[in-house]
Coordinates of C-alpha atoms in Angstrom, one line a residue:
M1 CA -27.9 28.5 12.3
D2 CA -27.5 29.5 8.6
I3 CA -25.9 26.3 7.1
Q4 CA -25.0 27.8 3.8
A5 CA -23.4 30.6 5.4
E6 CA -21.3 28.2 7.6
R7 CA -20.3 26.1 4.7
Q8 CA -19.1 29.4 2.8
T9 CA -17.0 30.4 5.8
V10 CA -15.4 26.8 6.1
E11 CA -14.9 26.7 2.5
E12 CA -13.2 30.3 2.6
F13 CA -10.9 29.0 5.2
L14 CA -9.9 25.7 3.6
H15 CA -9.0 27.9 0.6
S16 CA -6.8 30.1 2.7
Q17 CA -5.1 27.2 3.9
G18 CA -4.7 25.4 0.6
M19 CA -6.5 22.4 2.1
S20 CA -10.0 22.5 -0.1
P21 CA -10.5 19.4 -2.5
A22 CA -11.6 22.0 -5.1
Q23 CA -7.9 23.2 -5.3
I24 CA -6.8 19.9 -6.7
D25 CA -7.1 20.4 -10.3
F26 CA -7.9 16.9 -11.3
D27 CA -6.4 17.0 -14.8
S28 CA -3.0 18.8 -13.9
A29 CA -2.6 16.1 -11.1
L30 CA -3.5 13.3 -13.4
D31 CA -0.8 14.5 -15.9
M32 CA 1.7 15.1 -13.1
F33 CA 1.1 11.4 -12.1
L34 CA 1.5 10.0 -15.7
E35 CA 4.7 12.1 -16.0
E36 CA 6.4 10.7 -12.9
M37 CA 5.2 7.1 -13.9
R38 CA 6.8 7.6 -17.3
R39 CA 10.1 9.0 -15.8
G40 CA 10.2 6.2 -13.2
L41 CA 9.8 3.6 -16.1
S42 CA 12.8 5.1 -17.9
G43 CA 15.1 5.5 -15.2
E44 CA 15.0 9.1 -15.0
K45 CA 14.6 11.2 -11.7
S46 CA 11.1 10.4 -10.3
S47 CA 9.4 10.6 -7.1
L48 CA 7.5 7.1 -8.5
Q49 CA 10.4 4.5 -7.9
M50 CA 8.3 2.2 -10.6
I51 CA 9.9 -1.1 -9.2
P52 CA 9.8 -4.0 -11.4
T53 CA 8.6 -7.0 -9.8
Y54 CA 9.8 -9.8 -12.1
L55 CA 6.3 -11.2 -11.5
D56 CA 3.8 -12.4 -14.1
V57 CA 0.1 -12.7 -13.3
D58 CA -0.8 -15.6 -15.5
G59 CA -0.5 -19.4 -15.0
D60 CA -2.6 -22.2 -13.4
I61 CA -2.3 -22.5 -9.5
P62 CA -1.3 -26.0 -8.6
A63 CA -3.8 -27.7 -6.5
D64 CA -2.9 -29.2 -3.1
E65 CA 0.7 -27.8 -2.9
P66 CA 1.2 -25.8 0.3
V67 CA 3.1 -22.6 0.6
L68 CA 4.3 -20.9 3.7
V69 CA 3.4 -17.2 3.7
L70 CA 4.7 -14.3 5.5
D71 CA 3.1 -11.1 5.7
A72 CA 5.1 -8.1 7.1
G73 CA 2.7 -5.2 7.4
G74 CA 2.8 -1.7 9.1
T75 CA 1.7 -2.8 12.4
N76 CA 1.4 -6.6 12.2
F77 CA 3.5 -9.7 11.2
R78 CA 1.3 -12.8 9.9
V79 CA 2.2 -16.3 9.1
A80 CA 0.2 -19.1 7.9
T81 CA 0.4 -22.2 5.5
V82 CA -2.0 -21.8 2.4
T83 CA -3.2 -24.6 0.1
F84 CA -5.5 -24.1 -2.9
D85 CA -7.9 -26.9 -4.1
R86 CA -8.9 -27.4 -7.7
E87 CA -11.6 -24.6 -7.7
K88 CA -8.7 -22.4 -6.7
Q89 CA -10.3 -21.8 -3.2
A90 CA -7.8 -21.2 -0.6
R91 CA -7.4 -23.1 2.5
V92 CA -5.6 -21.4 5.5
E93 CA -4.0 -23.3 8.4
N94 CA -1.9 -22.3 11.3
F95 CA -2.6 -18.5 10.8
Q96 CA -1.1 -16.4 13.4
K97 CA -0.4 -12.7 14.0
F98 CA 2.4 -11.0 16.0
P99 CA 3.8 -7.4 16.1
M100 CA 5.9 -6.2 13.5
P101 CA 9.4 -6.3 14.5
G102 CA 10.5 -2.7 15.1
A103 CA 7.1 -1.1 15.0
G104 CA 7.1 1.9 17.3
A105 CA 10.2 0.5 18.9
K106 CA 11.9 3.2 21.2
Y107 CA 15.5 1.6 20.6
P108 CA 16.5 0.4 17.2
V109 CA 16.3 -3.5 16.5
D110 CA 19.5 -4.7 15.1
R111 CA 19.5 -6.8 12.0
N112 CA 20.1 -10.3 13.4
S113 CA 17.2 -9.7 15.9
F114 CA 14.9 -8.7 13.3
F115 CA 15.2 -11.8 11.3
D116 CA 15.6 -14.2 14.4
T117 CA 12.2 -12.7 15.5
I118 CA 10.7 -13.6 12.1
V119 CA 12.2 -17.0 12.4
D120 CA 10.6 -17.3 15.8
Y121 CA 7.3 -16.4 14.6
M122 CA 7.3 -19.1 11.6
E123 CA 7.9 -21.7 14.3
T124 CA 4.5 -23.1 14.5
N125 CA 4.1 -23.7 10.6
L126 CA 7.7 -25.2 10.4
S127 CA 7.0 -27.6 13.0
A128 CA 3.6 -28.6 11.2
W129 CA 5.5 -28.9 7.7
R130 CA 5.7 -32.3 6.3
V131 CA 9.2 -33.6 5.8
D132 CA 8.4 -35.2 2.3
R133 CA 6.7 -31.5 0.8
P134 CA 9.1 -29.0 -0.5
L135 CA 9.3 -26.1 1.8
R136 CA 7.9 -23.0 -0.4
L137 CA 8.2 -19.5 1.1
S138 CA 6.6 -16.5 -0.1
F139 CA 7.3 -13.2 1.7
C140 CA 5.1 -10.2 1.5
F141 CA 7.3 -7.2 2.5
S142 CA 5.3 -4.2 2.3
Y143 CA 8.1 -1.6 2.2
P144 CA 10.1 0.0 -0.4
T145 CA 12.3 -2.8 -1.9
E146 CA 14.3 -3.2 -4.9
I147 CA 13.3 -6.7 -6.6
T148 CA 15.7 -8.7 -8.2
R149 CA 15.3 -11.2 -11.1
Q150 CA 15.5 -14.0 -8.4
R151 CA 12.5 -12.4 -6.8
D152 CA 14.7 -11.5 -3.8
G153 CA 14.8 -7.9 -2.8
R154 CA 17.0 -5.3 -1.2
L155 CA 15.3 -2.8 1.3
L156 CA 15.7 0.7 0.0
H157 CA 14.0 2.3 3.3
F158 CA 11.6 1.6 5.8
S159 CA 8.5 3.6 6.0
K160 CA 5.4 3.4 8.6
E161 CA 7.8 4.3 11.6
I162 CA 9.6 1.1 11.7
N163 CA 12.9 1.2 13.8
A164 CA 15.3 -1.3 12.2
P165 CA 17.9 1.0 10.4
E166 CA 20.6 -2.0 10.2
V167 CA 18.1 -4.0 8.1
V168 CA 18.1 -1.2 5.2
G169 CA 20.3 -2.0 2.3
E170 CA 20.0 -5.8 3.2
M171 CA 18.6 -8.7 0.9
I172 CA 15.6 -9.6 2.7
G173 CA 15.3 -13.1 1.3
A174 CA 18.9 -13.9 1.8
R175 CA 19.2 -12.6 5.2
L176 CA 16.0 -14.5 6.3
V177 CA 17.5 -17.9 5.0
E178 CA 20.6 -17.2 6.7
A179 CA 18.7 -16.7 10.1
L180 CA 16.8 -19.9 9.3
E181 CA 20.0 -22.0 8.8
R182 CA 21.8 -20.1 11.8
T183 CA 19.0 -21.0 14.2
G184 CA 19.0 -24.6 13.0
N185 CA 15.8 -24.5 11.0
R186 CA 14.7 -26.2 7.7
R187 CA 16.2 -24.2 4.6
P188 CA 13.3 -23.5 1.9
E189 CA 13.6 -24.9 -1.5
T190 CA 11.8 -21.9 -3.2
L191 CA 11.3 -18.2 -2.2
V192 CA 9.9 -15.2 -3.7
L193 CA 9.4 -11.7 -2.2
L194 CA 6.9 -9.2 -3.2
N195 CA 4.6 -6.4 -1.4
D196 CA 0.9 -6.2 -0.3
T197 CA 0.0 -4.1 -3.2
V198 CA 1.3 -6.7 -5.6
A199 CA -0.2 -9.5 -3.9
T200 CA -3.6 -7.8 -3.7
L201 CA -3.6 -7.7 -7.4
L202 CA -2.6 -11.3 -7.7
A203 CA -5.3 -12.1 -5.3
G204 CA -7.9 -10.6 -7.5
R205 CA -6.4 -11.9 -10.7
S206 CA -6.4 -15.5 -9.3
S207 CA -10.1 -15.5 -8.4
T208 CA -11.7 -14.2 -11.6
P209 CA -12.0 -15.9 -15.3
S210 CA -9.3 -14.5 -17.7
E211 CA -12.0 -13.3 -20.0
R212 CA -13.8 -11.3 -17.6
F213 CA -11.1 -8.4 -17.2
D214 CA -9.2 -6.6 -19.5
G215 CA -6.5 -5.4 -17.1
F216 CA -5.7 -5.6 -13.3
V217 CA -4.6 -2.9 -11.0
G218 CA -3.7 -3.6 -7.1
F219 CA -4.6 -0.8 -4.8
I220 CA -3.9 -0.4 -1.0
L221 CA -5.0 2.2 1.4
G222 CA -4.7 1.3 4.7
T223 CA -2.1 2.1 7.2
G224 CA -0.2 3.3 4.1
T225 CA -0.9 3.5 0.5
N226 CA 0.6 2.1 -3.0
T227 CA -0.6 0.8 -6.2
A228 CA 0.6 -1.7 -8.5
Y229 CA -0.3 -2.7 -12.2
V230 CA 0.8 -5.0 -15.1
E231 CA 3.2 -3.1 -17.4
S232 CA 4.7 -4.2 -20.9
N233 CA 8.3 -4.9 -20.6
S234 CA 9.0 -3.0 -23.7
T235 CA 7.8 0.2 -21.8
I236 CA 10.2 -0.5 -18.7
T237 CA 13.3 1.2 -20.6
K238 CA 15.4 1.3 -17.5
L239 CA 15.7 -2.3 -17.6
Y240 CA 17.5 -2.4 -20.9
S241 CA 20.5 0.0 -19.4
S242 CA 21.2 -2.4 -16.6
R243 CA 22.2 -6.1 -16.3
D244 CA 18.7 -7.2 -16.7
G245 CA 18.8 -6.1 -20.4
S246 CA 18.0 -9.8 -21.5
I247 CA 14.6 -9.4 -20.4
D248 CA 12.1 -10.5 -23.1
P249 CA 10.5 -7.2 -24.4
A250 CA 7.4 -9.0 -25.5
G251 CA 6.7 -10.1 -22.2
Q252 CA 4.9 -8.2 -19.1
Q253 CA 5.3 -8.0 -15.4
V254 CA 3.8 -6.4 -12.5
I255 CA 4.9 -2.7 -11.5
N256 CA 5.2 -1.8 -7.8
M257 CA 4.6 1.9 -8.2
E258 CA 5.3 3.0 -4.5
T259 CA 2.9 5.7 -5.0
G260 CA 3.3 6.9 -1.3
G261 CA 6.2 8.5 -2.5
M262 CA 4.7 11.0 -5.0
N263 CA 5.8 14.5 -4.3
R264 CA 4.5 16.6 -7.0
I265 CA 0.8 17.1 -6.0
P266 CA 0.6 20.4 -4.4
G267 CA -0.3 20.4 -0.6
G268 CA -1.5 23.4 1.6
R269 CA -0.1 25.3 4.7
V270 CA -1.3 22.6 7.1
D271 CA 0.2 19.8 5.0
D272 CA 3.6 21.7 5.4
L273 CA 3.0 22.0 9.2
F274 CA 2.0 18.5 9.8
D275 CA 4.9 17.0 7.5
S276 CA 7.6 19.0 9.6
E277 CA 6.2 17.1 12.8
T278 CA 6.4 13.6 11.4
K279 CA 9.5 11.4 12.1
S280 CA 10.4 11.8 8.2
P281 CA 9.8 15.4 7.1
G282 CA 9.8 15.7 3.3
H283 CA 9.2 12.1 2.6
Y284 CA 6.2 10.1 1.4
R285 CA 4.1 13.3 1.3
F286 CA 1.2 11.8 -1.0
E287 CA 0.8 9.1 1.6
K288 CA 0.6 11.7 4.3
M289 CA -2.3 13.3 2.4
I290 CA -4.5 10.1 2.1
S291 CA -3.5 7.1 4.2
G292 CA -4.7 5.8 7.5
A293 CA -1.5 6.4 9.5
Y294 CA -1.8 10.3 8.6
L295 CA -5.3 11.1 7.7
G296 CA -6.6 11.5 11.6
P297 CA -3.6 13.3 12.8
L298 CA -3.9 15.6 9.8
G299 CA -7.5 16.3 10.4
A300 CA -6.4 17.0 14.1
R301 CA -3.8 19.6 13.0
L302 CA -6.3 21.3 10.7
L303 CA -8.7 21.6 13.3
R304 CA -6.1 23.1 15.7
V305 CA -5.1 25.7 13.0
A306 CA -8.7 26.6 12.6
A307 CA -9.1 27.1 16.3
E308 CA -6.0 29.2 16.7
E309 CA -7.2 31.2 13.9
G310 CA -10.6 31.8 15.4
L311 CA -12.9 29.7 13.3
L312 CA -13.4 27.1 16.0
S313 CA -13.5 27.9 19.8
S314 CA -10.0 28.3 21.5
A315 CA -10.8 25.0 23.8
M316 CA -10.6 23.1 20.4
V317 CA -6.8 23.8 20.6
R318 CA -6.5 21.7 23.8
G319 CA -9.0 19.2 22.5
V320 CA -6.9 18.2 19.5
G321 CA -3.5 19.2 20.8
P322 CA -0.3 17.3 20.0
E323 CA -0.8 15.1 23.0
T324 CA -4.1 14.0 22.0
S325 CA -4.5 10.5 20.3
F326 CA -6.9 11.6 17.4
D327 CA -6.3 9.1 14.9
T328 CA -8.0 8.3 11.6
I329 CA -10.5 5.6 13.6
A330 CA -11.6 8.8 15.6
L331 CA -12.0 10.9 12.6
G332 CA -14.5 8.3 11.0
R333 CA -16.0 7.7 14.2
F334 CA -17.1 11.7 14.4
L335 CA -17.9 11.6 10.8
E336 CA -20.3 8.5 11.6
N337 CA -21.9 10.1 14.5
P338 CA -20.6 13.9 15.4
F339 CA -23.0 13.5 18.4
E340 CA -21.4 10.4 20.1
P341 CA -21.0 11.2 23.8
D342 CA -17.8 9.6 24.4
H343 CA -16.0 11.2 21.4
L344 CA -13.0 13.3 22.5
L345 CA -14.2 16.2 20.4
N346 CA -17.5 16.5 22.1
G347 CA -15.9 17.8 25.4
S348 CA -14.2 20.7 23.3
F349 CA -17.2 22.3 21.7
R350 CA -18.1 25.7 23.2
R351 CA -21.0 26.4 20.7
E352 CA -23.0 24.4 18.1
T353 CA -21.1 25.9 15.1
D354 CA -18.0 24.1 16.4
R355 CA -19.6 20.8 15.9
L356 CA -20.7 22.0 12.3
R357 CA -17.4 23.5 11.3
S358 CA -15.2 20.4 12.7
Y359 CA -17.5 18.1 10.8
L360 CA -17.1 20.0 7.6
L361 CA -13.3 20.3 7.9
L362 CA -12.8 16.7 8.6
Q363 CA -15.3 16.0 5.7
A364 CA -13.1 18.0 3.3
V365 CA -9.9 16.0 4.5
V366 CA -11.6 12.9 3.5
E367 CA -13.0 14.2 0.1
R368 CA -9.6 15.6 -0.6
A369 CA -8.1 12.2 0.0
A370 CA -10.8 10.4 -2.3
K371 CA -10.0 13.1 -4.9
L372 CA -6.3 12.2 -4.9
S373 CA -6.8 8.3 -4.8
A374 CA -9.0 8.6 -8.0
V375 CA -6.3 10.6 -9.6
N376 CA -3.6 8.0 -8.5
L377 CA -6.1 5.1 -9.9
S378 CA -7.1 7.1 -12.9
A379 CA -3.2 7.5 -14.0
T380 CA -2.7 3.8 -13.3
V381 CA -5.4 2.5 -15.6
L382 CA -4.5 4.9 -18.3
Q383 CA -1.0 3.9 -18.4
E384 CA -1.8 0.2 -17.9
G385 CA -4.1 0.6 -21.1
G386 CA -7.0 -1.6 -20.5
G387 CA -10.6 -0.9 -19.7
Q388 CA -11.6 0.7 -22.9
N389 CA -14.4 -2.0 -23.9
P390 CA -17.2 -1.8 -21.1
T391 CA -17.8 -5.4 -21.5
R392 CA -14.3 -6.2 -20.0
P393 CA -13.4 -3.3 -17.6
T394 CA -10.0 -3.1 -15.7
A395 CA -10.2 -4.6 -12.2
I396 CA -9.1 -2.5 -9.5
C397 CA -8.3 -4.9 -6.7
A398 CA -8.7 -2.8 -3.8
D399 CA -7.6 -3.5 0.0
G400 CA -7.3 -1.6 3.0
T401 CA -9.5 -0.7 6.2
T402 CA -9.0 2.9 5.6
L403 CA -10.5 2.8 2.4
Y404 CA -13.5 0.6 3.4
K405 CA -14.3 1.8 6.9
T406 CA -13.6 5.6 6.8
K407 CA -17.0 7.1 6.2
D408 CA -17.5 8.3 2.7
L409 CA -14.0 7.5 1.5
L410 CA -14.7 4.6 -0.9
F411 CA -17.9 6.5 -2.1
L412 CA -16.3 9.6 -2.9
T413 CA -13.6 7.7 -4.8
R414 CA -15.9 5.8 -7.0
S415 CA -17.7 9.3 -7.6
Y416 CA -14.5 10.9 -8.7
L417 CA -13.4 8.0 -10.8
Q418 CA -16.9 8.0 -12.4
E419 CA -16.7 11.7 -13.3
Y420 CA -13.0 11.8 -14.6
L421 CA -11.9 8.5 -15.7
V422 CA -15.3 6.7 -16.9
R423 CA -17.3 9.8 -18.3
R424 CA -14.4 11.7 -19.6
R425 CA -11.8 9.3 -20.4
R426 CA -14.3 6.4 -21.6
R427 CA -12.0 3.7 -19.3
Y428 CA -14.4 1.3 -17.6
I429 CA -13.5 -0.1 -14.2
E430 CA -14.7 -2.4 -11.4
I431 CA -13.3 -2.4 -7.9
L432 CA -13.0 -5.9 -6.5
Y433 CA -12.6 -6.9 -2.9
R434 CA -11.1 -10.3 -2.0
D435 CA -11.0 -11.3 1.7
R436 CA -7.4 -11.6 3.1
A437 CA -6.1 -10.4 -0.2
P438 CA -2.5 -10.0 0.5
L439 CA -2.3 -13.3 2.2
I440 CA -3.9 -15.1 -0.8
G441 CA -2.0 -13.1 -3.2
T442 CA 1.3 -13.9 -1.4
A443 CA 0.4 -17.6 -1.7
V444 CA -0.3 -17.3 -5.5
A445 CA 3.1 -15.6 -5.9
G446 CA 4.9 -18.3 -4.1
L447 CA 3.5 -21.2 -6.4
L448 CA 3.6 -19.5 -9.7
N449 CA 6.9 -17.4 -9.4
C450 CA 8.9 -19.0 -7.1
C451 CA 12.7 -19.6 -7.8
L452 CA 14.6 -22.6 -6.7
L453 CA 17.4 -22.1 -4.1
Y454 CA 20.6 -23.9 -5.3
T455 CA 23.4 -24.9 -2.9
S456 CA 25.8 -25.5 -6.1
D457 CA 28.7 -23.5 -6.8
A458 CA 28.0 -23.8 -10.5
A459 CA 25.4 -21.3 -10.4
D460 CA 25.8 -18.5 -12.9
E461 CA 27.1 -15.6 -11.2
E462 CA 25.4 -13.2 -13.6
D463 CA 22.0 -14.6 -12.7
S464 CA 22.4 -15.0 -9.0
V465 CA 22.7 -13.0 -6.0
D466 CA 24.4 -13.8 -2.7
L467 CA 22.0 -15.7 -0.4
G468 CA 24.1 -16.4 2.9
G469 CA 26.7 -18.1 1.2
R470 CA 24.9 -19.8 -1.4
R471 CA 23.0 -18.3 -4.5
I472 CA 19.7 -18.0 -5.8
I473 CA 19.1 -18.3 -9.3

């Protein structure tokens, strides 16, 4: 077998489909990202929502003060009580994991059932809470949500195939407090809402000395993908044309970019085919090109097209058909060991070139995801403005099983960052990992950025939102 000839054949096929990593022009894609970021910050039409969080990264974490943490992810819902000691080490108690309400549901979950289920999940931690301790509630809600100055948030839409349409448009914190009261549970004294990317940034920031890094970026590449960073208030010009115009321009806050929605990076023919077959065609195109919920199925679609066009044996059409469960884990397993006897692909190979060509095609899917991830991170670091001094790099606080467990994805992302960001742009970075980062960062947010829940009717209407009959300020 002529390996170089096989590589050339596969590369020509990828180019014909618009799916080659080489067809992503890094500098052009970077400029597109930066333009969408700036448009999103100014309130112009943009595929990047650039959502202000009103959360700062600075402050001392109080010791021995518990916070009840909720973490709503794409598949699982986690609950725990977190306390920090004087060395900022977290103690996690009563940790529990449940199915995310509405995940994969055949029938829609109504609003009350959605929030009542969350209250049920909280039962063990609520029962263990000391009556003489204020109940601080910090909610990591990892879906596109417009955050208010009061750190509550209105759900814009669900992603990751959650079937609970009545929750869209609702104030998440307000409805949760309403459900707590409706079910006879204790009302929290404080509440803050954020997402997992912001929480990952906060977890990295809280675990490092302030002088060690010049800036912080949060990055998630798991079931979905997203990015967050710290922005100067003076740059978030859309705040000055809204009721939030009183915000201090000299301050700063974390921006939730919602990078999965980026729609200006050109895809290929297979991207278009795959997108049309998802539950949300036309939405979150960038996420569908790189994240764990889609990377494996996208690779399977590419193999099926390759078989249909004669690059692979016709048996591959059946081996990776629409009814086949070929997910990102299966993709990673094949790249780790293309001779694994039990792998579903092995029963479809009719010639040895099938194995090699399948490997090269799936490897290209991963490499392109790495290149796009590096574009995303490079744009974020450049906009954030730090990392110009190699002794004080920008910290990229990264989390997600897809990033860390998919063969070569992290390695290739680092390689592209080194080439295009460090060598060419002279911006220095360090990728950090912290165990259970979303959980820990959510606890940090609940202690440093919480808002009091008031029952008094004297609360200022201009600085409050409805909270189940009361107001949060």
